[in-house]
Amino acid sequence: MKLLYSSASPYSAKVVMAANHLGIKAELVPVDTAADPEELLRANPLGKIPTLITDDGLTLYDSRTIMHYLDSLDSEQRLYPRKPEKRAEIERMEALCDGICDALLLIVYEKRYRTPETYHQPWVDRQWEKVRRGLDYLDENPPKLGKRLNAGHFALGGLLGYLMLRFPGEWEQHRVRLARWPSAFQEAYPPFMTLKSHV
Ligand SMILES: N[C@@H](CCC(=O)N[C@@H](CS)C(=O)NCC(=O)O)C(=O)O
């Protein structure tokens, strides 16, 4: 299996950690989405990462589809609980973390891809409101780190890794529980690493 990914991508980090946790081996292929690499576009018309290419040539995106696929492979561990209500809660946690990442990416892309004249501050402010509300919720309701890790933990790990990389000093104040979560997570999951800005 091949995973097209970037070391700066929170969704990629989530998937890489989850695969590693399940003991699933995948070749990690760094890609620069801005360069529209042929292999990526062939596998995923959206040109986004992460994208998984299985040994049978099945191409999978986006990160949640990949998470569900990984979870379906024979493994002693599971990313999602079996009980429907518990599962829905974990899926919601993942959706919240991914959704905050979506808003953060729009903020980053607004700066990266727009000229100073077309940069639209009200749009950026709107995204920050989503981020603020989401992070406040997570600070009040951080996922417990018990015996078992699940998709919600990996999604939050990816999100906090991205915040540490792109927005240091902009989210930790007054969110003591969330700011402490990465070190607690690292104890539960030692391979947790910060994201890096190159592909
Ligand atoms: N919903 C997607 C989001 C993936 C995504 O936006 N990835 C970013 C990198 S972190 C990307 O590929 N950006 C390139 C682009 O949008 O062209 C997922 O969960 O995989």
Short mmCIF file of N, CA, C and O in Angstrom, two decimals, residues 62-134:
data_model
loop_
_atom_site.label_atom_id
_atom_site.label_comp_id
_atom_site.label_asym_id
_atom_site.label_seq_id
_atom_site.Cartn_x
_atom_site.Cartn_y
_atom_site.Cartn_z
N ASP A 62 -11.47 10.61 1.11
CA ASP A 62 -10.52 11.42 1.82
C ASP A 62 -10.06 10.71 3.09
O ASP A 62 -10.21 9.49 3.18
N SER A 63 -9.56 11.47 4.06
CA SER A 63 -8.94 10.82 5.21
C SER A 63 -9.93 9.94 5.98
O SER A 63 -9.56 8.90 6.51
N ARG A 64 -11.20 10.35 6.01
CA ARG A 64 -12.15 9.53 6.79
C ARG A 64 -12.47 8.21 6.09
O ARG A 64 -12.64 7.19 6.71
N THR A 65 -12.53 8.26 4.76
CA THR A 65 -12.72 7.01 4.00
C THR A 65 -11.53 6.09 4.24
O THR A 65 -11.68 4.87 4.42
N ILE A 66 -10.33 6.68 4.27
CA ILE A 66 -9.13 5.87 4.52
C ILE A 66 -9.18 5.28 5.93
O ILE A 66 -8.88 4.10 6.15
N MET A 67 -9.59 6.08 6.90
CA MET A 67 -9.68 5.60 8.29
C MET A 67 -10.65 4.41 8.36
O MET A 67 -10.36 3.41 9.01
N HIS A 68 -11.79 4.52 7.69
CA HIS A 68 -12.77 3.44 7.74
C HIS A 68 -12.22 2.18 7.05
O HIS A 68 -12.45 1.07 7.51
N TYR A 69 -11.49 2.41 5.97
CA TYR A 69 -10.88 1.27 5.27
C TYR A 69 -9.86 0.57 6.18
O TYR A 69 -9.88 -0.65 6.33
N LEU A 70 -8.98 1.37 6.78
CA LEU A 70 -7.96 0.78 7.68
C LEU A 70 -8.63 0.00 8.80
O LEU A 70 -8.21 -1.08 9.17
N ASP A 71 -9.72 0.57 9.31
CA ASP A 71 -10.43 -0.07 10.42
C ASP A 71 -11.06 -1.40 10.00
O ASP A 71 -11.27 -2.28 10.83
N SER A 72 -11.35 -1.50 8.70
CA SER A 72 -12.02 -2.72 8.22
C SER A 72 -11.02 -3.86 7.97
O SER A 72 -11.42 -5.00 7.79
N LEU A 73 -9.73 -3.51 7.94
CA LEU A 73 -8.74 -4.56 7.69
C LEU A 73 -8.57 -5.40 8.94
O LEU A 73 -8.75 -4.90 10.05
N ASP A 74 -8.25 -6.62 8.74
CA ASP A 74 -8.14 -7.53 9.87
C ASP A 74 -7.09 -7.01 10.86
O ASP A 74 -5.94 -6.85 10.52
N SER A 75 -7.54 -6.72 12.03
CA SER A 75 -6.61 -6.21 13.04
C SER A 75 -7.21 -6.46 14.42
O SER A 75 -8.42 -6.47 14.57
N GLU A 76 -6.32 -6.61 15.38
CA GLU A 76 -6.84 -6.85 16.73
C GLU A 76 -7.38 -5.56 17.35
O GLU A 76 -8.19 -5.58 18.26
N GLN A 77 -6.91 -4.46 16.85
CA GLN A 77 -7.33 -3.17 17.40
C GLN A 77 -8.34 -2.52 16.47
O GLN A 77 -8.35 -2.79 15.28
N ARG A 78 -9.15 -1.64 17.02
CA ARG A 78 -10.15 -0.95 16.20
C ARG A 78 -10.01 0.56 16.39
O ARG A 78 -9.67 1.02 17.47
N LEU A 79 -10.29 1.29 15.31
CA LEU A 79 -10.26 2.75 15.40
C LEU A 79 -11.60 3.30 15.85
O LEU A 79 -11.69 4.42 16.35
N TYR A 80 -12.65 2.53 15.59
CA TYR A 80 -14.02 2.96 15.93
C TYR A 80 -14.68 1.87 16.77
O TYR A 80 -14.62 0.69 16.40
N PRO A 81 -15.34 2.28 17.86
CA PRO A 81 -16.02 1.27 18.68
C PRO A 81 -17.17 0.63 17.91
O PRO A 81 -17.68 1.20 16.95
N ARG A 82 -17.58 -0.56 18.37
CA ARG A 82 -18.65 -1.26 17.68
C ARG A 82 -20.03 -0.71 18.04
O ARG A 82 -20.92 -0.66 17.21
N LYS A 83 -20.21 -0.31 19.29
CA LYS A 83 -21.53 0.16 19.72
C LYS A 83 -21.90 1.44 18.98
O LYS A 83 -21.13 2.40 19.00
N PRO A 84 -23.09 1.46 18.33
CA PRO A 84 -23.45 2.59 17.45
C PRO A 84 -23.33 3.97 18.12
O PRO A 84 -22.82 4.90 17.52
N GLU A 85 -23.79 4.06 19.37
CA GLU A 85 -23.76 5.39 19.99
C GLU A 85 -22.34 5.85 20.28
O GLU A 85 -21.99 7.01 20.05
N LYS A 86 -21.53 4.92 20.76
CA LYS A 86 -20.12 5.22 21.06
C LYS A 86 -19.41 5.59 19.77
O LYS A 86 -18.62 6.53 19.70
N ARG A 87 -19.71 4.80 18.72
CA ARG A 87 -19.08 5.03 17.43
C ARG A 87 -19.44 6.44 16.90
O ARG A 87 -18.58 7.18 16.42
N ALA A 88 -20.72 6.79 17.02
CA ALA A 88 -21.16 8.10 16.52
C ALA A 88 -20.43 9.22 17.26
O ALA A 88 -20.05 10.23 16.67
N GLU A 89 -20.20 9.02 18.55
CA GLU A 89 -19.49 10.04 19.34
C GLU A 89 -18.06 10.23 18.85
O GLU A 89 -17.56 11.35 18.74
N ILE A 90 -17.41 9.09 18.56
CA ILE A 90 -16.01 9.15 18.10
C ILE A 90 -15.97 9.77 16.69
O ILE A 90 -15.10 10.59 16.38
N GLU A 91 -16.94 9.40 15.85
CA GLU A 91 -16.98 9.98 14.50
C GLU A 91 -17.22 11.48 14.57
O GLU A 91 -16.68 12.26 13.78
N ARG A 92 -18.05 11.90 15.53
CA ARG A 92 -18.29 13.33 15.68
C ARG A 92 -17.02 14.05 16.13
O ARG A 92 -16.70 15.13 15.65
N MET A 93 -16.28 13.44 17.04
CA MET A 93 -15.01 14.03 17.48
C MET A 93 -14.06 14.21 16.29
O MET A 93 -13.43 15.25 16.11
N GLU A 94 -14.00 13.17 15.46
CA GLU A 94 -13.14 13.24 14.28
C GLU A 94 -13.62 14.34 13.33
O GLU A 94 -12.82 15.11 12.79
N ALA A 95 -14.95 14.41 13.14
CA ALA A 95 -15.50 15.43 12.23
C ALA A 95 -15.20 16.83 12.75
O ALA A 95 -14.90 17.76 11.98
N LEU A 96 -15.27 16.99 14.07
CA LEU A 96 -15.00 18.32 14.65
C LEU A 96 -13.52 18.69 14.43
O LEU A 96 -13.22 19.80 13.97
N CYS A 97 -12.63 17.76 14.73
CA CYS A 97 -11.19 18.05 14.57
C CYS A 97 -10.87 18.32 13.10
O CYS A 97 -10.16 19.29 12.78
N ASP A 98 -11.40 17.50 12.21
CA ASP A 98 -11.16 17.70 10.77
C ASP A 98 -11.77 19.04 10.31
O ASP A 98 -11.19 19.74 9.49
N GLY A 99 -12.94 19.36 10.84
CA GLY A 99 -13.60 20.61 10.45
C GLY A 99 -12.80 21.83 10.91
O GLY A 99 -12.73 22.84 10.19
N ILE A 100 -12.20 21.74 12.09
CA ILE A 100 -11.35 22.85 12.55
C ILE A 100 -10.13 22.95 11.62
O ILE A 100 -9.72 24.05 11.23
N CYS A 101 -9.59 21.79 11.23
CA CYS A 101 -8.47 21.80 10.28
C CYS A 101 -8.90 22.45 8.96
O CYS A 101 -8.14 23.22 8.36
N ASP A 102 -10.11 22.14 8.50
CA ASP A 102 -10.61 22.75 7.24
C ASP A 102 -10.56 24.28 7.35
O ASP A 102 -10.11 24.98 6.44
N ALA A 103 -11.05 24.80 8.50
CA ALA A 103 -11.08 26.26 8.68
C ALA A 103 -9.65 26.81 8.76
O ALA A 103 -9.35 27.86 8.16
N LEU A 104 -8.77 26.10 9.46
CA LEU A 104 -7.37 26.58 9.57
C LEU A 104 -6.70 26.59 8.20
O LEU A 104 -5.95 27.51 7.86
N LEU A 105 -6.99 25.56 7.40
CA LEU A 105 -6.39 25.51 6.07
C LEU A 105 -6.88 26.66 5.19
O LEU A 105 -6.11 27.24 4.43
N LEU A 106 -8.17 26.99 5.33
CA LEU A 106 -8.69 28.11 4.53
C LEU A 106 -7.97 29.41 4.93
O LEU A 106 -7.69 30.27 4.10
N ILE A 107 -7.67 29.54 6.23
CA ILE A 107 -6.95 30.73 6.70
C ILE A 107 -5.54 30.76 6.10
O ILE A 107 -5.08 31.80 5.59
N VAL A 108 -4.88 29.60 6.13
CA VAL A 108 -3.52 29.53 5.58
C VAL A 108 -3.55 29.79 4.06
O VAL A 108 -2.74 30.56 3.52
N TYR A 109 -4.51 29.18 3.37
CA TYR A 109 -4.57 29.31 1.91
C TYR A 109 -4.94 30.74 1.49
O TYR A 109 -4.50 31.21 0.43
N GLU A 110 -5.75 31.41 2.29
CA GLU A 110 -6.14 32.79 1.96
C GLU A 110 -4.88 33.66 1.83
O GLU A 110 -4.77 34.49 0.95
N LYS A 111 -3.94 33.40 2.73
CA LYS A 111 -2.69 34.17 2.72
C LYS A 111 -1.77 33.67 1.60
O LYS A 111 -1.14 34.46 0.91
N ARG A 112 -1.73 32.36 1.45
CA ARG A 112 -0.76 31.77 0.52
C ARG A 112 -1.15 32.01 -0.93
O ARG A 112 -0.31 32.24 -1.79
N TYR A 113 -2.43 31.95 -1.24
CA TYR A 113 -2.84 31.95 -2.65
C TYR A 113 -3.47 33.25 -3.12
O TYR A 113 -3.73 33.41 -4.30
N ARG A 114 -3.75 34.18 -2.21
CA ARG A 114 -4.35 35.44 -2.66
C ARG A 114 -3.32 36.56 -2.64
O ARG A 114 -2.37 36.51 -1.87
N THR A 115 -3.57 37.54 -3.49
CA THR A 115 -2.71 38.72 -3.48
C THR A 115 -3.15 39.58 -2.29
O THR A 115 -4.28 39.45 -1.81
N PRO A 116 -2.29 40.49 -1.82
CA PRO A 116 -2.68 41.35 -0.70
C PRO A 116 -3.98 42.12 -1.01
O PRO A 116 -4.79 42.37 -0.12
N GLU A 117 -4.22 42.42 -2.30
CA GLU A 117 -5.44 43.18 -2.67
C GLU A 117 -6.71 42.32 -2.56
O GLU A 117 -7.79 42.84 -2.31
N THR A 118 -6.57 41.04 -2.82
CA THR A 118 -7.78 40.20 -2.82
C THR A 118 -7.98 39.45 -1.50
O THR A 118 -9.01 38.79 -1.31
N TYR A 119 -7.00 39.52 -0.61
CA TYR A 119 -7.11 38.87 0.71
C TYR A 119 -8.35 39.43 1.41
O TYR A 119 -8.52 40.64 1.51
N HIS A 120 -9.24 38.51 1.86
CA HIS A 120 -10.53 38.96 2.38
C HIS A 120 -10.62 38.70 3.88
O HIS A 120 -10.93 37.58 4.31
N GLN A 121 -10.37 39.74 4.65
CA GLN A 121 -10.30 39.59 6.12
C GLN A 121 -11.60 39.07 6.73
O GLN A 121 -11.55 38.20 7.62
N PRO A 122 -12.80 39.54 6.28
CA PRO A 122 -14.03 39.01 6.90
C PRO A 122 -14.17 37.49 6.75
O PRO A 122 -14.69 36.82 7.64
N TRP A 123 -13.69 36.96 5.65
CA TRP A 123 -13.73 35.50 5.43
C TRP A 123 -12.80 34.79 6.43
O TRP A 123 -13.16 33.78 7.04
N VAL A 124 -11.61 35.39 6.60
CA VAL A 124 -10.65 34.82 7.55
C VAL A 124 -11.22 34.89 8.97
O VAL A 124 -11.14 33.92 9.74
N ASP A 125 -11.85 36.02 9.30
CA ASP A 125 -12.43 36.18 10.65
C ASP A 125 -13.51 35.11 10.88
O ASP A 125 -13.63 34.56 11.97
N ARG A 126 -14.30 34.85 9.83
CA ARG A 126 -15.36 33.84 9.95
C ARG A 126 -14.77 32.45 10.24
O ARG A 126 -15.30 31.70 11.05
N GLN A 127 -13.65 32.15 9.58
CA GLN A 127 -13.00 30.85 9.83
C GLN A 127 -12.46 30.80 11.25
O GLN A 127 -12.56 29.79 11.94
N TRP A 128 -11.88 31.93 11.71
CA TRP A 128 -11.35 31.96 13.08
C TRP A 128 -12.45 31.74 14.12
O TRP A 128 -12.21 31.15 15.17
N GLU A 129 -13.66 32.21 13.81
CA GLU A 129 -14.78 31.99 14.74
C GLU A 129 -15.07 30.49 14.88
O GLU A 129 -15.35 29.99 15.96
N LYS A 130 -15.02 29.79 13.73
CA LYS A 130 -15.24 28.33 13.77
C LYS A 130 -14.14 27.67 14.60
O LYS A 130 -14.40 26.78 15.42
N VAL A 131 -12.91 28.12 14.35
CA VAL A 131 -11.77 27.54 15.08
C VAL A 131 -11.93 27.82 16.57
O VAL A 131 -11.78 26.92 17.41
N ARG A 132 -12.27 29.05 16.91
CA ARG A 132 -12.39 29.43 18.32
C ARG A 132 -13.47 28.60 19.02
O ARG A 132 -13.23 28.01 20.07
N ARG A 133 -14.64 28.50 18.40
CA ARG A 133 -15.72 27.72 19.01
C ARG A 133 -15.34 26.25 19.15
O ARG A 133 -15.58 25.61 20.17
N GLY A 134 -14.72 25.73 18.10
CA GLY A 134 -14.33 24.31 18.11
C GLY A 134 -13.29 24.02 19.18
O GLY A 134 -13.40 23.04 19.94
#
